[in-house]
Tab-separated table of C-alpha atoms in Angstrom:
chain	number	residue	atom	x	y	z
A	1	UNK	CA	0.103	0.088	-0.110
A	2	UNK	CA	1.497	3.262	-0.916
A	3	UNK	CA	-0.294	6.541	-2.160
A	4	UNK	CA	-0.113	8.433	-5.095
A	5	UNK	CA	0.470	12.095	-3.828
A	6	UNK	CA	0.091	15.294	-6.303
A	7	UNK	CA	3.281	17.719	-5.938
A	8	UNK	CA	0.765	20.719	-5.110
A	9	UNK	CA	-2.744	20.960	-3.722
A	10	UNK	CA	-5.753	20.402	-6.075
A	11	UNK	CA	-7.985	22.245	-3.458
A	12	UNK	CA	-6.849	25.476	-1.855
A	13	UNK	CA	-8.235	25.860	1.650
A	14	UNK	CA	-11.157	27.441	2.056
A	15	UNK	CA	-10.781	30.998	3.426
A	16	UNK	CA	-12.222	31.134	7.173
A	17	UNK	CA	-14.402	34.145	6.086
A	18	UNK	CA	-16.630	32.039	3.834
A	19	UNK	CA	-17.168	29.379	6.756
A	20	UNK	CA	-20.813	29.392	8.280
A	21	UNK	CA	-20.669	30.089	11.924
A	22	UNK	CA	-21.645	26.274	12.694
A	23	UNK	CA	-18.536	25.292	10.704
A	24	UNK	CA	-16.171	27.710	12.674
A	25	UNK	CA	-17.720	26.624	15.836
A	26	UNK	CA	-16.918	22.959	14.859
A	27	UNK	CA	-13.480	24.002	13.982
A	28	UNK	CA	-12.824	25.834	16.880
A	29	UNK	CA	-10.251	23.137	18.545
A	30	UNK	CA	-8.521	22.785	15.383
A	31	UNK	CA	-6.302	25.562	14.969
A	32	UNK	CA	-2.672	26.022	15.270
A	33	UNK	CA	-0.733	27.821	17.609
A	34	UNK	CA	-1.026	30.949	15.353
A	35	UNK	CA	-4.743	30.568	15.313
A	36	UNK	CA	-4.972	29.456	11.750
A	37	UNK	CA	-7.326	26.396	10.978
A	38	UNK	CA	-5.322	23.520	9.974
A	39	UNK	CA	-4.882	23.220	6.249
A	40	UNK	CA	-6.784	19.657	6.198
A	41	UNK	CA	-10.047	20.942	7.747
A	42	UNK	CA	-9.945	24.318	5.589
A	43	UNK	CA	-9.569	22.049	2.777
A	44	UNK	CA	-12.599	19.792	3.594
A	45	UNK	CA	-14.535	22.979	4.290
A	46	UNK	CA	-15.529	22.849	0.763
A	47	UNK	CA	-18.141	20.550	1.914
A	48	UNK	CA	-19.103	22.106	5.145
A	49	UNK	CA	-21.986	20.061	6.016
A	50	UNK	CA	-19.989	16.871	5.646
A	51	UNK	CA	-16.961	18.336	7.457
A	52	UNK	CA	-19.080	18.985	10.574
A	53	UNK	CA	-20.186	15.620	10.672
A	54	UNK	CA	-17.140	13.840	9.912
A	55	UNK	CA	-15.440	16.010	12.937
A	56	UNK	CA	-18.042	14.443	15.466
A	57	UNK	CA	-16.791	10.642	14.342
A	58	UNK	CA	-13.114	12.245	14.737
A	59	UNK	CA	-13.671	13.682	18.104
A	60	UNK	CA	-14.106	10.294	19.195
A	61	UNK	CA	-11.191	8.731	17.523
A	62	UNK	CA	-8.689	11.493	18.561
A	63	UNK	CA	-10.344	12.535	21.649
A	64	UNK	CA	-12.548	9.909	23.361
A	65	UNK	CA	-10.669	6.739	22.001
A	66	UNK	CA	-10.598	3.921	24.520
A	67	UNK	CA	-7.077	3.055	23.349
A	68	UNK	CA	-3.872	4.156	25.066
A	69	UNK	CA	-2.907	7.213	23.533
A	70	UNK	CA	0.664	6.580	22.361
A	71	UNK	CA	-0.503	3.205	20.844
A	72	UNK	CA	-3.101	4.840	19.041
A	73	UNK	CA	-0.529	7.555	17.780
A	74	UNK	CA	1.731	4.801	16.595
A	75	UNK	CA	-1.030	2.982	14.627
A	76	UNK	CA	-2.060	6.148	12.829
A	77	UNK	CA	1.810	6.676	12.040
A	78	UNK	CA	2.149	3.347	10.756
A	79	UNK	CA	-0.935	4.157	8.310
A	80	UNK	CA	0.627	7.550	7.283
A	81	UNK	CA	3.941	5.863	6.375
A	82	UNK	CA	2.267	3.235	4.225
A	83	UNK	CA	-0.121	5.609	2.602
A	84	UNK	CA	2.607	8.182	2.110
A	85	UNK	CA	0.495	10.728	3.346
A	86	UNK	CA	2.803	13.192	5.079
A	87	UNK	CA	0.644	15.582	6.181
A	88	UNK	CA	-0.916	13.280	8.549
A	89	UNK	CA	2.645	11.738	9.281
A	90	UNK	CA	3.628	15.338	10.600
A	91	UNK	CA	0.843	16.306	12.218
A	92	UNK	CA	1.013	12.858	14.248
A	93	UNK	CA	4.429	13.086	14.766
A	94	UNK	CA	3.953	16.209	16.594
A	95	UNK	CA	1.158	14.526	18.638
A	96	UNK	CA	3.105	11.633	19.425
A	97	UNK	CA	6.043	13.350	20.694
A	98	UNK	CA	3.640	15.372	23.170
A	99	UNK	CA	2.336	12.131	24.263
A	100	UNK	CA	5.703	11.064	25.165
A	101	UNK	CA	7.151	8.626	22.325
A	102	UNK	CA	10.571	9.108	21.299
A	103	UNK	CA	11.442	9.451	17.610
A	104	UNK	CA	12.977	5.986	17.798
A	105	UNK	CA	9.735	4.650	18.987
A	106	UNK	CA	8.099	6.612	16.134
A	107	UNK	CA	10.368	5.195	13.496
A	108	UNK	CA	10.444	2.011	14.487
A	109	UNK	CA	6.546	1.724	14.811
A	110	UNK	CA	6.176	3.324	11.327
A	111	UNK	CA	8.950	1.367	9.725
A	112	UNK	CA	8.158	-2.095	10.852
A	113	UNK	CA	10.989	-2.790	13.234
A	114	UNK	CA	8.845	-3.616	16.127
A	115	UNK	CA	10.850	-5.714	18.117
A	116	UNK	CA	11.610	-3.542	20.722
A	117	UNK	CA	8.015	-2.212	21.192
A	118	UNK	CA	5.579	-3.420	23.981
A	119	UNK	CA	3.517	-6.394	23.282
A	120	UNK	CA	0.207	-4.546	22.915
A	121	UNK	CA	1.713	-1.848	20.483
A	122	UNK	CA	3.082	-5.010	18.341
A	123	UNK	CA	-0.461	-6.663	18.392
A	124	UNK	CA	-2.032	-3.278	17.565
A	125	UNK	CA	0.510	-2.562	14.616
A	126	UNK	CA	0.125	-6.264	12.979
A	127	UNK	CA	-3.741	-5.682	13.329
A	128	UNK	CA	-3.129	-2.221	11.521
A	129	UNK	CA	-1.358	-3.691	8.634
A	130	UNK	CA	-3.805	-6.554	8.667
A	131	UNK	CA	-6.640	-4.053	8.297
A	132	UNK	CA	-4.836	-2.231	5.649
A	133	UNK	CA	-4.182	-5.034	3.608
A	134	UNK	CA	-7.102	-7.161	3.842
A	135	UNK	CA	-9.939	-5.123	5.722
A	136	UNK	CA	-9.820	-7.741	8.322
A	137	UNK	CA	-7.995	-9.752	10.578
A	138	UNK	CA	-7.508	-13.902	10.856
A	139	UNK	CA	-8.820	-15.840	13.999
A	140	UNK	CA	-5.033	-15.715	15.164
A	141	UNK	CA	-5.047	-12.003	15.365
A	142	UNK	CA	-8.154	-11.854	16.705
A	143	UNK	CA	-7.248	-14.158	19.437
A	144	UNK	CA	-4.194	-11.813	20.038
A	145	UNK	CA	-6.303	-8.437	20.150
A	146	UNK	CA	-9.058	-9.921	22.378
A	147	UNK	CA	-6.388	-11.262	24.950
A	148	UNK	CA	-5.153	-7.653	25.458
A	149	UNK	CA	-8.421	-5.547	24.681
A	150	UNK	CA	-11.973	-5.094	25.720
A	151	UNK	CA	-14.407	-5.372	23.201
A	152	UNK	CA	-14.982	-1.434	22.730
A	153	UNK	CA	-11.101	-1.310	22.461
A	154	UNK	CA	-11.347	-3.937	19.623
A	155	UNK	CA	-14.224	-1.822	18.086
A	156	UNK	CA	-11.793	1.849	18.534
A	157	UNK	CA	-8.844	-0.219	16.616
A	158	UNK	CA	-11.123	-0.447	13.756
A	159	UNK	CA	-12.495	2.876	13.966
A	160	UNK	CA	-8.939	4.128	14.417
A	161	UNK	CA	-7.696	2.602	11.094
A	162	UNK	CA	-10.935	3.410	9.574
A	163	UNK	CA	-10.676	6.885	10.274
A	164	UNK	CA	-6.828	7.657	9.535
A	165	UNK	CA	-6.911	5.794	6.301
A	166	UNK	CA	-9.613	7.814	5.282
A	167	UNK	CA	-8.024	11.012	6.187
A	168	UNK	CA	-4.680	9.651	4.069
A	169	UNK	CA	-7.053	9.371	1.235
A	170	UNK	CA	-8.123	12.689	1.455
A	171	UNK	CA	-4.464	14.226	1.902
A	172	UNK	CA	-3.440	12.068	-1.113
A	173	UNK	CA	-6.045	12.573	-3.122
A	174	UNK	CA	-6.452	16.562	-2.746
A	175	UNK	CA	-2.995	17.115	-2.142
A	176	UNK	CA	-3.159	18.643	1.291
A	177	UNK	CA	0.239	20.331	1.733
A	178	UNK	CA	2.517	19.976	5.048
A	179	UNK	CA	2.202	23.603	7.031
A	180	UNK	CA	6.029	24.330	7.104
A	181	UNK	CA	8.659	21.770	7.585
A	182	UNK	CA	8.143	17.986	8.330
A	183	UNK	CA	8.918	17.627	12.257
A	184	UNK	CA	10.519	14.389	11.146
A	185	UNK	CA	11.160	13.367	7.631
A	186	UNK	CA	8.688	10.642	6.375
A	187	UNK	CA	10.663	7.481	6.317
A	188	UNK	CA	10.692	5.103	3.339
A	189	UNK	CA	7.990	2.003	3.503
A	190	UNK	CA	9.395	-1.134	4.226
A	191	UNK	CA	8.202	-4.507	4.021
A	192	UNK	CA	5.563	-5.615	6.239
A	193	UNK	CA	6.818	-7.297	9.438
A	194	UNK	CA	5.215	-10.548	10.067
A	195	UNK	CA	4.436	-10.844	13.677
A	196	UNK	CA	4.779	-14.386	15.052
A	197	UNK	CA	2.270	-15.149	17.991
């Protein structure tokens, strides 16, 4: 799996002055340190009604997810690398660092070098790859997931992969550009790491 990424934006972000008040309210938490709406959301604002609904789901995945924050971020970073979604990678490197993850851990998870990671993270990353490749998991991986996670957490694994694959698809198709320099270079994708039980 790898994305086809245009070199420049196919859709320019919508100017804030053109947004409905309801949209501005929905986007209030999604501003950078200078108060600007993040490019991904300003780009999706070309369809404001859909954006507001999408944000409701995204708020669960990003803010109320039952998975450990650091584990969720490792999953998202793996998706970003495999999809070649630089914008997603950049944003979530920054979030992962704030969650206390080191660059070595970020790169290990993203590239498939999982040997030094916690067992839970290895299982979640194996599930992430399986969901990206096959849109499901086999019985052995299901058993490993359910040995570590509650039913709610397993469902949040599915929602997390689905949400961030959707975002990667948007980024790559619309050409959403990184805001400034990458926090960490986007590593080249590597062969999928097969995880033994």
